[in-house]
PDB file of C-alpha atoms in Angstrom:
ATOM      1  CA  UNK Q  19       0.000   0.000   0.000  1.00 46.00           C
ATOM      2  CA  UNK Q  20       1.554   3.308  -1.094  1.00 56.00           C
ATOM      3  CA  UNK Q  21       1.309   6.786   0.369  1.00 57.00           C
ATOM      4  CA  UNK Q  22      -1.559   8.679  -1.252  1.00 85.00           C
ATOM      5  CA  UNK Q  23       0.266  11.931  -1.974  1.00 92.00           C
ATOM      6  CA  UNK Q  24      -0.420  13.955  -5.093  1.00 95.00           C
ATOM      7  CA  UNK Q  25       2.288  13.746  -7.754  1.00 94.00           C
ATOM      8  CA  UNK Q  26       2.972  17.424  -7.267  1.00 97.00           C
ATOM      9  CA  UNK Q  27       1.780  20.250  -5.021  1.00 98.00           C
ATOM     10  CA  UNK Q  28       2.254  23.951  -5.668  1.00 98.00           C
ATOM     11  CA  UNK Q  29       1.453  26.295  -2.759  1.00 98.00           C
ATOM     12  CA  UNK Q  30       1.132  29.916  -3.888  1.00 98.00           C
ATOM     13  CA  UNK Q  31       0.641  33.082  -1.897  1.00 98.00           C
ATOM     14  CA  UNK Q  32      -1.902  35.463  -3.441  1.00 98.00           C
ATOM     15  CA  UNK Q  33      -0.834  38.597  -5.312  1.00 97.00           C
ATOM     16  CA  UNK Q  34      -0.333  41.889  -3.506  1.00 95.00           C
ATOM     17  CA  UNK Q  35      -3.560  43.059  -1.904  1.00 93.00           C
ATOM     18  CA  UNK Q  36      -5.086  46.441  -1.192  1.00 88.00           C
ATOM     19  CA  UNK Q  37      -4.455  45.581   2.459  1.00 80.00           C
ATOM     20  CA  UNK Q  38      -0.701  45.541   1.844  1.00 76.00           C
ATOM     21  CA  UNK Q  39      -0.929  49.060   0.439  1.00 77.00           C
ATOM     22  CA  UNK Q  40      -3.103  50.324   3.306  1.00 80.00           C
ATOM     23  CA  UNK Q  41      -0.799  48.750   5.899  1.00 72.00           C
ATOM     24  CA  UNK Q  42       2.258  50.450   4.409  1.00 74.00           C
ATOM     25  CA  UNK Q  43       0.462  53.807   4.406  1.00 79.00           C
ATOM     26  CA  UNK Q  44      -0.574  53.395   8.057  1.00 78.00           C
ATOM     27  CA  UNK Q  45       2.939  52.421   9.129  1.00 76.00           C
ATOM     28  CA  UNK Q  46       4.478  55.333   7.238  1.00 75.00           C
ATOM     29  CA  UNK Q  47       2.061  57.789   8.846  1.00 80.00           C
ATOM     30  CA  UNK Q  48       2.508  56.291  12.317  1.00 80.00           C
ATOM     31  CA  UNK Q  49      -1.182  55.431  12.665  1.00 81.00           C
ATOM     32  CA  UNK Q  50      -2.562  52.886  15.098  1.00 80.00           C
ATOM     33  CA  UNK Q  51      -5.289  51.672  12.728  1.00 79.00           C
ATOM     34  CA  UNK Q  52      -5.083  50.435   9.132  1.00 82.00           C
ATOM     35  CA  UNK Q  53      -7.568  52.183   6.870  1.00 83.00           C
ATOM     36  CA  UNK Q  54      -9.487  49.234   5.392  1.00 83.00           C
ATOM     37  CA  UNK Q  55     -13.254  49.398   5.021  1.00 81.00           C
ATOM     38  CA  UNK Q  56     -13.829  45.796   3.892  1.00 85.00           C
ATOM     39  CA  UNK Q  57     -13.794  42.646   5.953  1.00 90.00           C
ATOM     40  CA  UNK Q  58     -10.431  40.905   5.624  1.00 91.00           C
ATOM     41  CA  UNK Q  59     -12.123  38.219   3.533  1.00 94.00           C
ATOM     42  CA  UNK Q  60     -13.248  40.890   1.037  1.00 95.00           C
ATOM     43  CA  UNK Q  61      -9.938  42.750   0.596  1.00 94.00           C
ATOM     44  CA  UNK Q  62      -9.148  42.589  -3.152  1.00 95.00           C
ATOM     45  CA  UNK Q  63      -5.917  42.451  -5.090  1.00 96.00           C
ATOM     46  CA  UNK Q  64      -4.163  45.736  -5.762  1.00 95.00           C
ATOM     47  CA  UNK Q  65      -3.431  46.729  -9.362  1.00 95.00           C
ATOM     48  CA  UNK Q  66       0.084  45.380  -8.885  1.00 95.00           C
ATOM     49  CA  UNK Q  67      -1.328  42.198  -7.338  1.00 96.00           C
ATOM     50  CA  UNK Q  68      -3.372  41.565 -10.481  1.00 97.00           C
ATOM     51  CA  UNK Q  69      -0.255  42.137 -12.595  1.00 97.00           C
ATOM     52  CA  UNK Q  70       1.607  39.580 -10.490  1.00 97.00           C
ATOM     53  CA  UNK Q  71      -1.260  37.109 -10.829  1.00 97.00           C
ATOM     54  CA  UNK Q  72      -1.300  37.583 -14.600  1.00 97.00           C
ATOM     55  CA  UNK Q  73       2.435  36.870 -14.759  1.00 97.00           C
ATOM     56  CA  UNK Q  74       2.148  33.694 -12.703  1.00 98.00           C
ATOM     57  CA  UNK Q  75      -0.888  32.586 -14.719  1.00 97.00           C
ATOM     58  CA  UNK Q  76       1.101  32.954 -17.932  1.00 96.00           C
ATOM     59  CA  UNK Q  77       3.833  30.753 -16.447  1.00 97.00           C
ATOM     60  CA  UNK Q  78       1.403  27.998 -15.469  1.00 97.00           C
ATOM     61  CA  UNK Q  79      -0.312  28.306 -18.848  1.00 95.00           C
ATOM     62  CA  UNK Q  80       3.029  27.904 -20.590  1.00 95.00           C
ATOM     63  CA  UNK Q  81       3.666  24.499 -19.013  1.00 95.00           C
ATOM     64  CA  UNK Q  82       2.968  21.384 -21.053  1.00 94.00           C
ATOM     65  CA  UNK Q  83      -0.607  20.201 -20.589  1.00 92.00           C
ATOM     66  CA  UNK Q  84       0.748  17.077 -18.903  1.00 93.00           C
ATOM     67  CA  UNK Q  85       2.528  19.304 -16.345  1.00 95.00           C
ATOM     68  CA  UNK Q  86      -0.323  21.713 -15.557  1.00 95.00           C
ATOM     69  CA  UNK Q  87      -2.470  21.449 -12.406  1.00 96.00           C
ATOM     70  CA  UNK Q  88      -5.266  18.894 -12.320  1.00 95.00           C
ATOM     71  CA  UNK Q  89      -6.858  20.508  -9.261  1.00 96.00           C
ATOM     72  CA  UNK Q  90      -6.968  24.100  -7.997  1.00 97.00           C
ATOM     73  CA  UNK Q  91      -7.851  24.750  -4.351  1.00 98.00           C
ATOM     74  CA  UNK Q  92      -8.082  28.235  -2.889  1.00 98.00           C
ATOM     75  CA  UNK Q  93      -8.791  30.184   0.242  1.00 98.00           C
ATOM     76  CA  UNK Q  94     -12.229  31.855   0.031  1.00 98.00           C
ATOM     77  CA  UNK Q  95     -10.629  35.262   0.655  1.00 98.00           C
ATOM     78  CA  UNK Q  96     -11.147  37.466  -2.396  1.00 97.00           C
ATOM     79  CA  UNK Q  97      -7.450  38.153  -3.022  1.00 97.00           C
ATOM     80  CA  UNK Q  98      -6.605  34.428  -3.046  1.00 98.00           C
ATOM     81  CA  UNK Q  99      -9.650  33.452  -5.108  1.00 98.00           C
ATOM     82  CA  UNK Q 100      -8.893  36.105  -7.720  1.00 98.00           C
ATOM     83  CA  UNK Q 101      -5.289  34.911  -7.996  1.00 98.00           C
ATOM     84  CA  UNK Q 102      -6.469  31.308  -8.407  1.00 98.00           C
ATOM     85  CA  UNK Q 103      -9.107  32.225 -11.000  1.00 97.00           C
ATOM     86  CA  UNK Q 104      -6.561  34.213 -12.990  1.00 97.00           C
ATOM     87  CA  UNK Q 105      -4.335  31.144 -13.166  1.00 97.00           C
ATOM     88  CA  UNK Q 106      -7.245  28.851 -14.059  1.00 96.00           C
ATOM     89  CA  UNK Q 107      -8.196  31.077 -16.987  1.00 94.00           C
ATOM     90  CA  UNK Q 108      -4.745  30.697 -18.544  1.00 94.00           C
ATOM     91  CA  UNK Q 109      -4.522  26.909 -18.445  1.00 93.00           C
ATOM     92  CA  UNK Q 110      -4.743  25.012 -21.730  1.00 85.00           C
ATOM     93  CA  UNK Q 111      -8.263  24.219 -22.922  1.00 73.00           C
ATOM     94  CA  UNK Q 112      -8.233  20.511 -22.047  1.00 63.00           C
ATOM     95  CA  UNK Q 113      -7.098  21.425 -18.540  1.00 59.00           C
ATOM     96  CA  UNK Q 114      -9.624  24.189 -17.853  1.00 70.00           C
ATOM     97  CA  UNK Q 115     -10.528  23.891 -14.191  1.00 84.00           C
ATOM     98  CA  UNK Q 116     -12.988  25.363 -11.762  1.00 91.00           C
ATOM     99  CA  UNK Q 117     -11.457  26.673  -8.558  1.00 96.00           C
ATOM    100  CA  UNK Q 118     -12.601  24.790  -5.450  1.00 97.00           C
ATOM    101  CA  UNK Q 119     -12.793  26.847  -2.254  1.00 98.00           C
ATOM    102  CA  UNK Q 120     -11.826  25.473   1.129  1.00 98.00           C
ATOM    103  CA  UNK Q 121     -12.210  27.587   4.257  1.00 98.00           C
ATOM    104  CA  UNK Q 122      -9.363  25.673   5.950  1.00 98.00           C
ATOM    105  CA  UNK Q 123      -7.000  27.591   3.654  1.00 98.00           C
ATOM    106  CA  UNK Q 124      -8.194  30.965   4.968  1.00 98.00           C
ATOM    107  CA  UNK Q 125      -5.910  33.623   6.419  1.00 97.00           C
ATOM    108  CA  UNK Q 126      -4.853  33.384  10.052  1.00 97.00           C
ATOM    109  CA  UNK Q 127      -7.514  35.102  12.154  1.00 96.00           C
ATOM    110  CA  UNK Q 128      -6.314  38.062  14.220  1.00 94.00           C
ATOM    111  CA  UNK Q 129      -9.245  38.615  16.585  1.00 95.00           C
ATOM    112  CA  UNK Q 130      -9.075  41.837  18.582  1.00 95.00           C
ATOM    113  CA  UNK Q 131      -5.789  42.770  16.859  1.00 94.00           C
ATOM    114  CA  UNK Q 132      -7.454  42.967  13.446  1.00 91.00           C
ATOM    115  CA  UNK Q 133      -6.656  46.182  11.510  1.00 90.00           C
ATOM    116  CA  UNK Q 134      -4.044  47.359  14.015  1.00 91.00           C
ATOM    117  CA  UNK Q 135      -0.436  48.263  13.266  1.00 90.00           C
ATOM    118  CA  UNK Q 136       2.296  47.291  15.699  1.00 89.00           C
ATOM    119  CA  UNK Q 137       2.001  50.747  17.206  1.00 91.00           C
ATOM    120  CA  UNK Q 138      -1.744  50.226  17.567  1.00 93.00           C
ATOM    121  CA  UNK Q 139      -1.287  46.965  19.420  1.00 93.00           C
ATOM    122  CA  UNK Q 140       1.292  48.412  21.765  1.00 93.00           C
ATOM    123  CA  UNK Q 141      -0.944  51.412  22.531  1.00 94.00           C
ATOM    124  CA  UNK Q 142      -4.365  49.724  22.669  1.00 95.00           C
ATOM    125  CA  UNK Q 143      -3.511  46.189  23.787  1.00 96.00           C
ATOM    126  CA  UNK Q 144      -0.168  46.312  25.622  1.00 96.00           C
ATOM    127  CA  UNK Q 145      -1.076  43.095  27.468  1.00 96.00           C
ATOM    128  CA  UNK Q 146      -1.289  41.233  24.147  1.00 96.00           C
ATOM    129  CA  UNK Q 147       2.020  42.682  22.998  1.00 95.00           C
ATOM    130  CA  UNK Q 148       3.567  41.347  26.208  1.00 96.00           C
ATOM    131  CA  UNK Q 149       1.855  37.940  25.919  1.00 94.00           C
ATOM    132  CA  UNK Q 150       3.203  37.607  22.392  1.00 94.00           C
ATOM    133  CA  UNK Q 151       6.707  38.518  23.555  1.00 94.00           C
ATOM    134  CA  UNK Q 152       6.561  35.870  26.271  1.00 96.00           C
ATOM    135  CA  UNK Q 153       4.859  33.080  24.295  1.00 95.00           C
ATOM    136  CA  UNK Q 154       6.301  33.782  20.854  1.00 95.00           C
ATOM    137  CA  UNK Q 155       4.393  34.119  17.575  1.00 93.00           C
ATOM    138  CA  UNK Q 156       4.014  30.343  17.140  1.00 97.00           C
ATOM    139  CA  UNK Q 157       1.855  29.851  20.244  1.00 97.00           C
ATOM    140  CA  UNK Q 158       0.347  33.269  20.926  1.00 97.00           C
ATOM    141  CA  UNK Q 159      -3.399  33.365  20.281  1.00 97.00           C
ATOM    142  CA  UNK Q 160      -4.995  36.833  20.464  1.00 97.00           C
ATOM    143  CA  UNK Q 161      -8.515  36.904  21.925  1.00 97.00           C
ATOM    144  CA  UNK Q 162     -11.028  35.780  19.248  1.00 96.00           C
ATOM    145  CA  UNK Q 163      -8.093  34.972  16.948  1.00 97.00           C
ATOM    146  CA  UNK Q 164      -5.755  32.107  16.096  1.00 98.00           C
ATOM    147  CA  UNK Q 165      -2.207  31.036  16.850  1.00 98.00           C
ATOM    148  CA  UNK Q 166       0.005  29.402  14.232  1.00 98.00           C
ATOM    149  CA  UNK Q 167      -0.825  26.113  15.991  1.00 97.00           C
ATOM    150  CA  UNK Q 168      -4.518  26.675  15.315  1.00 98.00           C
ATOM    151  CA  UNK Q 169      -3.785  27.213  11.624  1.00 98.00           C
ATOM    152  CA  UNK Q 170      -1.643  24.058  11.588  1.00 98.00           C
ATOM    153  CA  UNK Q 171      -4.492  22.032  13.109  1.00 98.00           C
ATOM    154  CA  UNK Q 172      -6.894  22.896  10.299  1.00 98.00           C
ATOM    155  CA  UNK Q 173      -4.189  22.406   7.659  1.00 98.00           C
ATOM    156  CA  UNK Q 174      -3.461  18.880   8.907  1.00 97.00           C
ATOM    157  CA  UNK Q 175      -7.083  18.108   8.116  1.00 96.00           C
ATOM    158  CA  UNK Q 176      -6.681  19.815   4.741  1.00 97.00           C
ATOM    159  CA  UNK Q 177      -3.687  17.645   3.841  1.00 96.00           C
ATOM    160  CA  UNK Q 178      -5.613  14.514   4.823  1.00 94.00           C
ATOM    161  CA  UNK Q 179      -8.369  15.560   2.399  1.00 95.00           C
ATOM    162  CA  UNK Q 180      -5.828  16.174  -0.361  1.00 96.00           C
ATOM    163  CA  UNK Q 181      -4.250  12.768   0.218  1.00 93.00           C
ATOM    164  CA  UNK Q 182      -7.655  11.072   0.188  1.00 93.00           C
ATOM    165  CA  UNK Q 183      -9.155  12.757  -2.879  1.00 95.00           C
ATOM    166  CA  UNK Q 184      -6.237  13.890  -5.054  1.00 95.00           C
ATOM    167  CA  UNK Q 185      -3.690  11.073  -4.921  1.00 91.00           C
ATOM    168  CA  UNK Q 186      -1.423  10.947  -7.987  1.00 89.00           C
ATOM    169  CA  UNK Q 187      -2.739  14.297  -9.270  1.00 95.00           C
ATOM    170  CA  UNK Q 188      -1.108  17.713  -9.566  1.00 96.00           C
ATOM    171  CA  UNK Q 189      -2.607  20.100  -7.021  1.00 98.00           C
ATOM    172  CA  UNK Q 190      -2.322  23.889  -6.955  1.00 98.00           C
ATOM    173  CA  UNK Q 191      -3.153  25.640  -3.659  1.00 98.00           C
ATOM    174  CA  UNK Q 192      -3.572  29.426  -3.492  1.00 98.00           C
ATOM    175  CA  UNK Q 193      -3.671  30.892  -0.013  1.00 98.00           C
ATOM    176  CA  UNK Q 194      -1.769  33.181   2.369  1.00 98.00           C
ATOM    177  CA  UNK Q 195       1.675  33.690   3.861  1.00 96.00           C
ATOM    178  CA  UNK Q 196       1.069  31.925   7.185  1.00 97.00           C
ATOM    179  CA  UNK Q 197      -0.632  29.054   5.348  1.00 98.00           C
ATOM    180  CA  UNK Q 198       2.441  28.591   3.129  1.00 98.00           C
ATOM    181  CA  UNK Q 199       4.736  28.502   6.160  1.00 98.00           C
ATOM    182  CA  UNK Q 200       2.492  26.202   8.181  1.00 98.00           C
ATOM    183  CA  UNK Q 201       2.179  23.806   5.246  1.00 98.00           C
ATOM    184  CA  UNK Q 202       5.976  23.629   5.153  1.00 98.00           C
ATOM    185  CA  UNK Q 203       5.981  22.928   8.897  1.00 98.00           C
ATOM    186  CA  UNK Q 204       3.620  19.959   8.437  1.00 97.00           C
ATOM    187  CA  UNK Q 205       4.927  18.480   5.195  1.00 96.00           C
ATOM    188  CA  UNK Q 206       8.602  18.703   6.163  1.00 97.00           C
ATOM    189  CA  UNK Q 207       8.029  17.752   9.823  1.00 96.00           C
ATOM    190  CA  UNK Q 208       9.807  20.892  11.014  1.00 98.00           C
ATOM    191  CA  UNK Q 209      10.221  22.145  14.572  1.00 98.00           C
ATOM    192  CA  UNK Q 210       8.966  25.474  15.904  1.00 98.00           C
ATOM    193  CA  UNK Q 211      12.478  26.906  15.725  1.00 97.00           C
ATOM    194  CA  UNK Q 212      13.061  25.661  12.181  1.00 98.00           C
ATOM    195  CA  UNK Q 213       9.887  27.212  10.757  1.00 98.00           C
ATOM    196  CA  UNK Q 214      10.424  30.485  12.630  1.00 97.00           C
ATOM    197  CA  UNK Q 215      13.965  30.653  11.263  1.00 97.00           C
ATOM    198  CA  UNK Q 216      12.553  30.302   7.735  1.00 97.00           C
ATOM    199  CA  UNK Q 217      10.088  33.067   8.599  1.00 97.00           C
ATOM    200  CA  UNK Q 218      12.880  35.310   9.905  1.00 96.00           C
ATOM    201  CA  UNK Q 219      14.767  34.981   6.633  1.00 96.00           C
ATOM    202  CA  UNK Q 220      12.041  36.963   4.843  1.00 94.00           C
ATOM    203  CA  UNK Q 221       8.366  37.115   3.995  1.00 94.00           C
ATOM    204  CA  UNK Q 222       6.810  34.842   1.404  1.00 97.00           C
ATOM    205  CA  UNK Q 223       6.630  36.818  -1.837  1.00 96.00           C
ATOM    206  CA  UNK Q 224       3.286  37.683  -3.361  1.00 96.00           C
ATOM    207  CA  UNK Q 225       2.654  35.029  -6.032  1.00 98.00           C
ATOM    208  CA  UNK Q 226       5.770  33.184  -4.833  1.00 98.00           C
ATOM    209  CA  UNK Q 227       5.627  29.447  -5.563  1.00 98.00           C
ATOM    210  CA  UNK Q 228       6.489  26.656  -3.136  1.00 98.00           C
ATOM    211  CA  UNK Q 229       6.603  23.301  -4.922  1.00 98.00           C
ATOM    212  CA  UNK Q 230       6.717  19.689  -3.733  1.00 98.00           C
ATOM    213  CA  UNK Q 231       7.022  16.469  -5.716  1.00 96.00           C
ATOM    214  CA  UNK Q 232       6.238  12.990  -4.406  1.00 93.00           C
ATOM    215  CA  UNK Q 233       8.906  10.379  -3.946  1.00 86.00           C
ATOM    216  CA  UNK Q 234       8.352   7.569  -6.427  1.00 73.00           C
ATOM    217  CA  UNK Q 235       8.315   3.850  -5.693  1.00 63.00           C
ATOM    218  CA  UNK Q 236       7.934   4.321  -1.944  1.00 58.00           C
ATOM    219  CA  UNK Q 237       5.671   2.298   0.311  1.00 55.00           C
ATOM    220  CA  UNK Q 238       3.858   3.879   3.271  1.00 49.00           C
ATOM    221  CA  UNK Q 239       6.208   6.448   4.758  1.00 47.00           C
ATOM    222  CA  UNK Q 240       7.094   8.008   1.409  1.00 63.00           C
ATOM    223  CA  UNK Q 241       7.223  11.753   1.470  1.00 87.00           C
ATOM    224  CA  UNK Q 242       6.888  14.962  -0.475  1.00 94.00           C
ATOM    225  CA  UNK Q 243      10.198  16.506  -1.486  1.00 96.00           C
ATOM    226  CA  UNK Q 244      10.635  20.274  -1.531  1.00 97.00           C
ATOM    227  CA  UNK Q 245      11.634  21.267  -5.056  1.00 97.00           C
ATOM    228  CA  UNK Q 246      11.645  25.059  -4.618  1.00 97.00           C
ATOM    229  CA  UNK Q 247      10.498  27.699  -2.156  1.00 98.00           C
ATOM    230  CA  UNK Q 248       9.460  31.295  -2.773  1.00 97.00           C
ATOM    231  CA  UNK Q 249      10.086  30.882  -6.501  1.00 97.00           C
ATOM    232  CA  UNK Q 250       9.463  34.221  -8.237  1.00 96.00           C
ATOM    233  CA  UNK Q 251      11.133  33.732 -11.626  1.00 93.00           C
ATOM    234  CA  UNK Q 252       7.746  33.859 -13.436  1.00 94.00           C
ATOM    235  CA  UNK Q 253       7.221  37.406 -12.135  1.00 95.00           C
ATOM    236  CA  UNK Q 254      10.732  38.537 -13.000  1.00 94.00           C
ATOM    237  CA  UNK Q 255      10.514  37.074 -16.504  1.00 92.00           C
ATOM    238  CA  UNK Q 256       7.227  38.895 -17.098  1.00 92.00           C
ATOM    239  CA  UNK Q 257       8.524  42.189 -15.693  1.00 93.00           C
ATOM    240  CA  UNK Q 258       6.087  42.189 -12.759  1.00 92.00           C
ATOM    241  CA  UNK Q 259       7.539  43.735  -9.583  1.00 92.00           C
ATOM    242  CA  UNK Q 260       8.237  41.266  -6.783  1.00 94.00           C
ATOM    243  CA  UNK Q 261       6.747  42.193  -3.406  1.00 92.00           C
ATOM    244  CA  UNK Q 262       7.064  40.359  -0.100  1.00 84.00           C
ATOM    245  CA  UNK Q 263       4.881  42.422   2.190  1.00 68.00           C
ATOM    246  CA  UNK Q 264       2.980  40.924   5.074  1.00 69.00           C
ATOM    247  CA  UNK Q 265      -0.773  41.399   4.890  1.00 64.00           C
ATOM    248  CA  UNK Q 266      -2.529  44.238   6.675  1.00 52.00           C
ATOM    249  CA  UNK Q 267      -2.849  42.408   9.991  1.00 51.00           C
ATOM    250  CA  UNK Q 268       0.933  42.284  10.328  1.00 42.00           C
ATOM    251  CA  UNK Q 269       1.408  42.611  14.034  1.00 40.00           C
ATOM    252  CA  UNK Q 270      -0.105  39.319  15.160  1.00 40.00           C
ATOM    253  CA  UNK Q 271       2.075  37.218  12.874  1.00 45.00           C
TER     254      UNK Q 271
END
């Protein structure tokens, strides 16, 4: 009996969002609050984010049909869904796919820290800033929000679903920065320190690609092998600027 991994998994962070732009403006002005009127789930791509999505879509569309995704799964957040749909539209005709949404791929929830800059958290919720310092970003859960461990719990279930339903297929996942990192934590069996060290090395780029391929000929215990992480060559080749900004709710990460 063999491990039921897909042949290949791509995990992509969405293109730059309007939240990235609003966050940068709030930080630059020294504001406590980020000026976003929509729910986080409804924050769209920025103009640049759509350009990045177009570039990545052209790259996927340029692959041989036999190398293109068989399945596209996406977070229901508008910025991730739009990125996924842009890619789906550029796949070759025989491979045209509908995007399947899965709420387990959603952004990390920030609870009472939603829409606050670091300055805002320190001024309005100094107790949470201190709890995060003591516990670390991996375990800290803001009231009404999630820790990285909470995200990992739902993603373990997500990977079980992928293994059950999409064995031997090529699966594209479009989601968010913390989701990309937590998927690496699970798939590669990393420690807290190892995944936080990867995080410290730099943010996941908008439309950056993390790719795994399955070991072949392995019985149970076979694994997915990391082929590349934060791959942005498709953007560079298309002349789309590369951005690696955290999303608007930066402080709770």
